[in-house]
């Protein structure tokens, strides 16, 4: 794979992902769930104003609190052979990890957040921006009743609201 085939993560997307980690930490979650990412998108200076009138903020905030109590559907990635009595330095999972805004915490995406992230990546060309993460959410909402509930009744309207960004 050459550099031209890689998808670059826009600094604004990285800021959203870091804000999602911070939201998860604030809610006491061990993994970043979709509602944490939605809160982060609402805090984004460009995407937030576009989607805020269309999404049920109170529902998202409640789901972010409840996510701390859900078991993530991620698999731990086993470490390769280690010297006798040596333990891995940390657990690794079959997903992505991001740091918090303050850099003190690193959390992995849960399985649902990872699927949303990857759906957004499929919709990006060259550079993955926050609006592509919104596209990932709306694409997954069609298949997932819980995500649809986070978007209210108009995921297509949310998509249209960020198209111009």
PDB file of N, CA and C in Angstrom, residues 78-145:
ATOM      1  N   UNK A  78      -4.503 -11.409  21.716  1.00  0.00           N
ATOM      2  CA  UNK A  78      -3.454 -12.048  22.518  1.00  0.00           C
ATOM      3  C   UNK A  78      -2.069 -11.542  22.133  1.00  0.00           C
ATOM      4  N   UNK A  79      -1.225 -11.448  23.099  1.00  0.00           N
ATOM      5  CA  UNK A  79       0.168 -11.071  22.907  1.00  0.00           C
ATOM      6  C   UNK A  79       0.906 -12.257  22.316  1.00  0.00           C
ATOM      7  N   UNK A  80       1.947 -12.006  21.580  1.00  0.00           N
ATOM      8  CA  UNK A  80       2.794 -13.085  21.068  1.00  0.00           C
ATOM      9  C   UNK A  80       3.541 -13.734  22.235  1.00  0.00           C
ATOM     10  N   UNK A  81       4.384 -14.687  21.934  1.00  0.00           N
ATOM     11  CA  UNK A  81       5.119 -15.367  23.011  1.00  0.00           C
ATOM     12  C   UNK A  81       5.963 -14.372  23.815  1.00  0.00           C
ATOM     13  N   UNK A  82       5.865 -14.476  25.113  1.00  0.00           N
ATOM     14  CA  UNK A  82       6.635 -13.628  26.018  1.00  0.00           C
ATOM     15  C   UNK A  82       7.582 -14.504  26.831  1.00  0.00           C
ATOM     16  N   UNK A  83       8.669 -13.921  27.315  1.00  0.00           N
ATOM     17  CA  UNK A  83       9.542 -14.693  28.206  1.00  0.00           C
ATOM     18  C   UNK A  83       8.745 -15.191  29.410  1.00  0.00           C
ATOM     19  N   UNK A  84       9.192 -16.282  29.970  1.00  0.00           N
ATOM     20  CA  UNK A  84       8.510 -16.892  31.104  1.00  0.00           C
ATOM     21  C   UNK A  84       8.275 -15.866  32.215  1.00  0.00           C
ATOM     22  N   UNK A  85       7.069 -15.880  32.756  1.00  0.00           N
ATOM     23  CA  UNK A  85       6.627 -15.022  33.866  1.00  0.00           C
ATOM     24  C   UNK A  85       6.493 -13.543  33.497  1.00  0.00           C
ATOM     25  N   UNK A  86       6.643 -13.204  32.239  1.00  0.00           N
ATOM     26  CA  UNK A  86       6.449 -11.814  31.837  1.00  0.00           C
ATOM     27  C   UNK A  86       5.021 -11.636  31.362  1.00  0.00           C
ATOM     28  N   UNK A  87       4.414 -10.547  31.781  1.00  0.00           N
ATOM     29  CA  UNK A  87       3.030 -10.262  31.399  1.00  0.00           C
ATOM     30  C   UNK A  87       3.008  -9.160  30.353  1.00  0.00           C
ATOM     31  N   UNK A  88       1.968  -9.128  29.531  1.00  0.00           N
ATOM     32  CA  UNK A  88       1.849  -8.031  28.560  1.00  0.00           C
ATOM     33  C   UNK A  88       1.740  -6.696  29.305  1.00  0.00           C
ATOM     34  N   UNK A  89       2.267  -5.630  28.731  1.00  0.00           N
ATOM     35  CA  UNK A  89       2.226  -4.337  29.414  1.00  0.00           C
ATOM     36  C   UNK A  89       0.816  -3.752  29.540  1.00  0.00           C
ATOM     37  N   UNK A  90      -0.089  -4.131  28.631  1.00  0.00           N
ATOM     38  CA  UNK A  90      -1.470  -3.656  28.680  1.00  0.00           C
ATOM     39  C   UNK A  90      -2.323  -4.545  27.776  1.00  0.00           C
ATOM     40  N   UNK A  91      -3.610  -4.505  28.005  1.00  0.00           N
ATOM     41  CA  UNK A  91      -4.534  -5.278  27.166  1.00  0.00           C
ATOM     42  C   UNK A  91      -4.724  -4.567  25.833  1.00  0.00           C
ATOM     43  N   UNK A  92      -4.775  -5.339  24.762  1.00  0.00           N
ATOM     44  CA  UNK A  92      -5.059  -4.799  23.434  1.00  0.00           C
ATOM     45  C   UNK A  92      -6.348  -5.427  22.934  1.00  0.00           C
ATOM     46  N   UNK A  93      -7.095  -4.656  22.151  1.00  0.00           N
ATOM     47  CA  UNK A  93      -8.381  -5.122  21.658  1.00  0.00           C
ATOM     48  C   UNK A  93      -8.449  -4.981  20.141  1.00  0.00           C
ATOM     49  N   UNK A  94      -9.411  -5.657  19.533  1.00  0.00           N
ATOM     50  CA  UNK A  94      -9.566  -5.666  18.081  1.00  0.00           C
ATOM     51  C   UNK A  94     -10.328  -4.441  17.596  1.00  0.00           C
ATOM     52  N   UNK A  95      -9.883  -3.289  18.014  1.00  0.00           N
ATOM     53  CA  UNK A  95     -10.520  -2.031  17.674  1.00  0.00           C
ATOM     54  C   UNK A  95      -9.457  -0.939  17.697  1.00  0.00           C
ATOM     55  N   UNK A  96      -9.861   0.311  17.691  1.00  0.00           N
ATOM     56  CA  UNK A  96      -8.927   1.438  17.701  1.00  0.00           C
ATOM     57  C   UNK A  96      -8.943   2.130  19.057  1.00  0.00           C
ATOM     58  N   UNK A  97      -7.826   2.731  19.408  1.00  0.00           N
ATOM     59  CA  UNK A  97      -7.726   3.486  20.652  1.00  0.00           C
ATOM     60  C   UNK A  97      -7.345   4.930  20.340  1.00  0.00           C
ATOM     61  N   UNK A  98      -7.871   5.835  21.142  1.00  0.00           N
ATOM     62  CA  UNK A  98      -7.556   7.261  21.013  1.00  0.00           C
ATOM     63  C   UNK A  98      -7.291   7.822  22.402  1.00  0.00           C
ATOM     64  N   UNK A  99      -6.559   8.917  22.445  1.00  0.00           N
ATOM     65  CA  UNK A  99      -6.281   9.605  23.700  1.00  0.00           C
ATOM     66  C   UNK A  99      -7.370  10.637  23.980  1.00  0.00           C
ATOM     67  N   UNK A 100      -7.496  11.000  25.247  1.00  0.00           N
ATOM     68  CA  UNK A 100      -8.431  12.046  25.652  1.00  0.00           C
ATOM     69  C   UNK A 100      -7.856  13.418  25.294  1.00  0.00           C
ATOM     70  N   UNK A 101      -8.656  14.443  25.460  1.00  0.00           N
ATOM     71  CA  UNK A 101      -8.221  15.802  25.150  1.00  0.00           C
ATOM     72  C   UNK A 101      -6.997  16.182  25.968  1.00  0.00           C
ATOM     73  N   UNK A 102      -7.001  15.827  27.256  1.00  0.00           N
ATOM     74  CA  UNK A 102      -5.880  16.196  28.125  1.00  0.00           C
ATOM     75  C   UNK A 102      -4.692  15.243  28.008  1.00  0.00           C
ATOM     76  N   UNK A 103      -4.838  14.175  27.233  1.00  0.00           N
ATOM     77  CA  UNK A 103      -3.754  13.228  27.025  1.00  0.00           C
ATOM     78  C   UNK A 103      -3.515  12.253  28.163  1.00  0.00           C
ATOM     79  N   UNK A 104      -4.326  12.310  29.201  1.00  0.00           N
ATOM     80  CA  UNK A 104      -4.122  11.446  30.370  1.00  0.00           C
ATOM     81  C   UNK A 104      -4.723  10.054  30.212  1.00  0.00           C
ATOM     82  N   UNK A 105      -5.716   9.928  29.359  1.00  0.00           N
ATOM     83  CA  UNK A 105      -6.415   8.653  29.213  1.00  0.00           C
ATOM     84  C   UNK A 105      -6.377   8.188  27.770  1.00  0.00           C
ATOM     85  N   UNK A 106      -6.306   6.885  27.607  1.00  0.00           N
ATOM     86  CA  UNK A 106      -6.434   6.262  26.297  1.00  0.00           C
ATOM     87  C   UNK A 106      -7.506   5.195  26.427  1.00  0.00           C
ATOM     88  N   UNK A 107      -8.515   5.277  25.566  1.00  0.00           N
ATOM     89  CA  UNK A 107      -9.587   4.288  25.571  1.00  0.00           C
ATOM     90  C   UNK A 107      -9.770   3.736  24.163  1.00  0.00           C
ATOM     91  N   UNK A 108     -10.207   2.490  24.120  1.00  0.00           N
ATOM     92  CA  UNK A 108     -10.564   1.849  22.858  1.00  0.00           C
ATOM     93  C   UNK A 108     -12.026   2.139  22.540  1.00  0.00           C
ATOM     94  N   UNK A 109     -12.341   2.144  21.252  1.00  0.00           N
ATOM     95  CA  UNK A 109     -13.726   2.216  20.815  1.00  0.00           C
ATOM     96  C   UNK A 109     -14.380   0.874  21.115  1.00  0.00           C
ATOM     97  N   UNK A 110     -15.650   0.893  21.534  1.00  0.00           N
ATOM     98  CA  UNK A 110     -16.360  -0.385  21.656  1.00  0.00           C
ATOM     99  C   UNK A 110     -16.723  -0.851  20.250  1.00  0.00           C
ATOM    100  N   UNK A 111     -17.293  -2.044  20.143  1.00  0.00           N
ATOM    101  CA  UNK A 111     -17.574  -2.624  18.830  1.00  0.00           C
ATOM    102  C   UNK A 111     -18.503  -1.746  17.999  1.00  0.00           C
ATOM    103  N   UNK A 112     -19.534  -1.180  18.625  1.00  0.00           N
ATOM    104  CA  UNK A 112     -20.473  -0.339  17.873  1.00  0.00           C
ATOM    105  C   UNK A 112     -19.805   0.947  17.389  1.00  0.00           C
ATOM    106  N   UNK A 113     -19.018   1.576  18.247  1.00  0.00           N
ATOM    107  CA  UNK A 113     -18.323   2.804  17.851  1.00  0.00           C
ATOM    108  C   UNK A 113     -17.300   2.512  16.755  1.00  0.00           C
ATOM    109  N   UNK A 114     -16.659   1.349  16.838  1.00  0.00           N
ATOM    110  CA  UNK A 114     -15.706   0.960  15.804  1.00  0.00           C
ATOM    111  C   UNK A 114     -16.420   0.799  14.455  1.00  0.00           C
ATOM    112  N   UNK A 115     -17.595   0.167  14.458  1.00  0.00           N
ATOM    113  CA  UNK A 115     -18.351   0.003  13.205  1.00  0.00           C
ATOM    114  C   UNK A 115     -18.737   1.365  12.630  1.00  0.00           C
ATOM    115  N   UNK A 116     -19.171   2.271  13.481  1.00  0.00           N
ATOM    116  CA  UNK A 116     -19.520   3.622  13.026  1.00  0.00           C
ATOM    117  C   UNK A 116     -18.289   4.300  12.420  1.00  0.00           C
ATOM    118  N   UNK A 117     -17.161   4.211  13.125  1.00  0.00           N
ATOM    119  CA  UNK A 117     -15.924   4.823  12.650  1.00  0.00           C
ATOM    120  C   UNK A 117     -15.549   4.265  11.278  1.00  0.00           C
ATOM    121  N   UNK A 118     -15.631   2.953  11.120  1.00  0.00           N
ATOM    122  CA  UNK A 118     -15.255   2.329   9.851  1.00  0.00           C
ATOM    123  C   UNK A 118     -16.237   2.685   8.730  1.00  0.00           C
ATOM    124  N   UNK A 119     -17.517   2.777   9.052  1.00  0.00           N
ATOM    125  CA  UNK A 119     -18.503   3.205   8.037  1.00  0.00           C
ATOM    126  C   UNK A 119     -18.172   4.618   7.561  1.00  0.00           C
ATOM    127  N   UNK A 120     -17.793   5.473   8.484  1.00  0.00           N
ATOM    128  CA  UNK A 120     -17.388   6.829   8.098  1.00  0.00           C
ATOM    129  C   UNK A 120     -16.153   6.809   7.214  1.00  0.00           C
ATOM    130  N   UNK A 121     -15.201   5.942   7.541  1.00  0.00           N
ATOM    131  CA  UNK A 121     -13.973   5.839   6.746  1.00  0.00           C
ATOM    132  C   UNK A 121     -14.279   5.421   5.313  1.00  0.00           C
ATOM    133  N   UNK A 122     -15.266   4.553   5.137  1.00  0.00           N
ATOM    134  CA  UNK A 122     -15.648   4.111   3.793  1.00  0.00           C
ATOM    135  C   UNK A 122     -16.244   5.252   2.978  1.00  0.00           C
ATOM    136  N   UNK A 123     -16.711   6.275   3.628  1.00  0.00           N
ATOM    137  CA  UNK A 123     -17.346   7.387   2.928  1.00  0.00           C
ATOM    138  C   UNK A 123     -16.394   8.555   2.697  1.00  0.00           C
ATOM    139  N   UNK A 124     -15.196   8.455   3.218  1.00  0.00           N
ATOM    140  CA  UNK A 124     -14.196   9.512   3.056  1.00  0.00           C
ATOM    141  C   UNK A 124     -13.311   9.203   1.856  1.00  0.00           C
ATOM    142  N   UNK A 125     -12.886  10.248   1.184  1.00  0.00           N
ATOM    143  CA  UNK A 125     -11.960  10.094   0.060  1.00  0.00           C
ATOM    144  C   UNK A 125     -10.720  10.922   0.351  1.00  0.00           C
ATOM    145  N   UNK A 126      -9.630  10.261   0.678  1.00  0.00           N
ATOM    146  CA  UNK A 126      -8.367  10.951   0.916  1.00  0.00           C
ATOM    147  C   UNK A 126      -8.194  11.435   2.344  1.00  0.00           C
ATOM    148  N   UNK A 127      -9.168  12.193   2.850  1.00  0.00           N
ATOM    149  CA  UNK A 127      -9.096  12.741   4.203  1.00  0.00           C
ATOM    150  C   UNK A 127     -10.403  12.427   4.925  1.00  0.00           C
ATOM    151  N   UNK A 128     -10.291  11.855   6.107  1.00  0.00           N
ATOM    152  CA  UNK A 128     -11.449  11.506   6.938  1.00  0.00           C
ATOM    153  C   UNK A 128     -11.738  12.697   7.845  1.00  0.00           C
ATOM    154  N   UNK A 129     -12.894  13.320   7.647  1.00  0.00           N
ATOM    155  CA  UNK A 129     -13.294  14.518   8.393  1.00  0.00           C
ATOM    156  C   UNK A 129     -14.463  14.192   9.335  1.00  0.00           C
ATOM    157  N   UNK A 130     -14.759  15.083  10.278  1.00  0.00           N
ATOM    158  CA  UNK A 130     -15.884  14.824  11.192  1.00  0.00           C
ATOM    159  C   UNK A 130     -17.202  14.539  10.475  1.00  0.00           C
ATOM    160  N   UNK A 131     -17.455  15.195   9.349  1.00  0.00           N
ATOM    161  CA  UNK A 131     -18.721  14.940   8.649  1.00  0.00           C
ATOM    162  C   UNK A 131     -18.814  13.489   8.184  1.00  0.00           C
ATOM    163  N   UNK A 132     -17.670  12.869   7.872  1.00  0.00           N
ATOM    164  CA  UNK A 132     -17.683  11.470   7.465  1.00  0.00           C
ATOM    165  C   UNK A 132     -18.076  10.561   8.626  1.00  0.00           C
ATOM    166  N   UNK A 133     -17.705  10.957   9.839  1.00  0.00           N
ATOM    167  CA  UNK A 133     -18.136  10.198  11.015  1.00  0.00           C
ATOM    168  C   UNK A 133     -19.658  10.286  11.151  1.00  0.00           C
ATOM    169  N   UNK A 134     -20.216  11.458  10.872  1.00  0.00           N
ATOM    170  CA  UNK A 134     -21.679  11.602  10.872  1.00  0.00           C
ATOM    171  C   UNK A 134     -22.282  10.662   9.830  1.00  0.00           C
ATOM    172  N   UNK A 135     -21.680  10.608   8.636  1.00  0.00           N
ATOM    173  CA  UNK A 135     -22.175   9.692   7.606  1.00  0.00           C
ATOM    174  C   UNK A 135     -22.116   8.241   8.089  1.00  0.00           C
ATOM    175  N   UNK A 136     -21.062   7.902   8.813  1.00  0.00           N
ATOM    176  CA  UNK A 136     -20.958   6.561   9.378  1.00  0.00           C
ATOM    177  C   UNK A 136     -22.092   6.280  10.346  1.00  0.00           C
ATOM    178  N   UNK A 137     -22.418   7.270  11.164  1.00  0.00           N
ATOM    179  CA  UNK A 137     -23.536   7.121  12.100  1.00  0.00           C
ATOM    180  C   UNK A 137     -24.848   6.914  11.367  1.00  0.00           C
ATOM    181  N   UNK A 138     -25.109   7.745  10.381  1.00  0.00           N
ATOM    182  CA  UNK A 138     -26.402   7.642   9.704  1.00  0.00           C
ATOM    183  C   UNK A 138     -26.507   6.336   8.918  1.00  0.00           C
ATOM    184  N   UNK A 139     -25.400   5.858   8.363  1.00  0.00           N
ATOM    185  CA  UNK A 139     -25.424   4.574   7.648  1.00  0.00           C
ATOM    186  C   UNK A 139     -25.696   3.422   8.615  1.00  0.00           C
ATOM    187  N   UNK A 140     -25.077   3.457   9.778  1.00  0.00           N
ATOM    188  CA  UNK A 140     -25.286   2.399  10.771  1.00  0.00           C
ATOM    189  C   UNK A 140     -26.668   2.503  11.418  1.00  0.00           C
ATOM    190  N   UNK A 141     -27.207   3.716  11.526  1.00  0.00           N
ATOM    191  CA  UNK A 141     -28.525   3.902  12.148  1.00  0.00           C
ATOM    192  C   UNK A 141     -29.614   3.176  11.376  1.00  0.00           C
ATOM    193  N   UNK A 142     -29.430   3.036  10.076  1.00  0.00           N
ATOM    194  CA  UNK A 142     -30.399   2.321   9.253  1.00  0.00           C
ATOM    195  C   UNK A 142     -30.483   0.858   9.684  1.00  0.00           C
ATOM    196  N   UNK A 143     -29.369   0.311  10.180  1.00  0.00           N
ATOM    197  CA  UNK A 143     -29.302  -1.103  10.550  1.00  0.00           C
ATOM    198  C   UNK A 143     -29.465  -1.348  12.049  1.00  0.00           C
ATOM    199  N   UNK A 144     -29.359  -0.318  12.872  1.00  0.00           N
ATOM    200  CA  UNK A 144     -29.299  -0.484  14.319  1.00  0.00           C
ATOM    201  C   UNK A 144     -30.334   0.410  15.005  1.00  0.00           C
ATOM    202  N   UNK A 145     -31.319  -0.202  15.621  1.00  0.00           N
ATOM    203  CA  UNK A 145     -32.415   0.539  16.256  1.00  0.00           C
ATOM    204  C   UNK A 145     -31.915   1.467  17.363  1.00  0.00           C
TER     205      UNK A 145
END
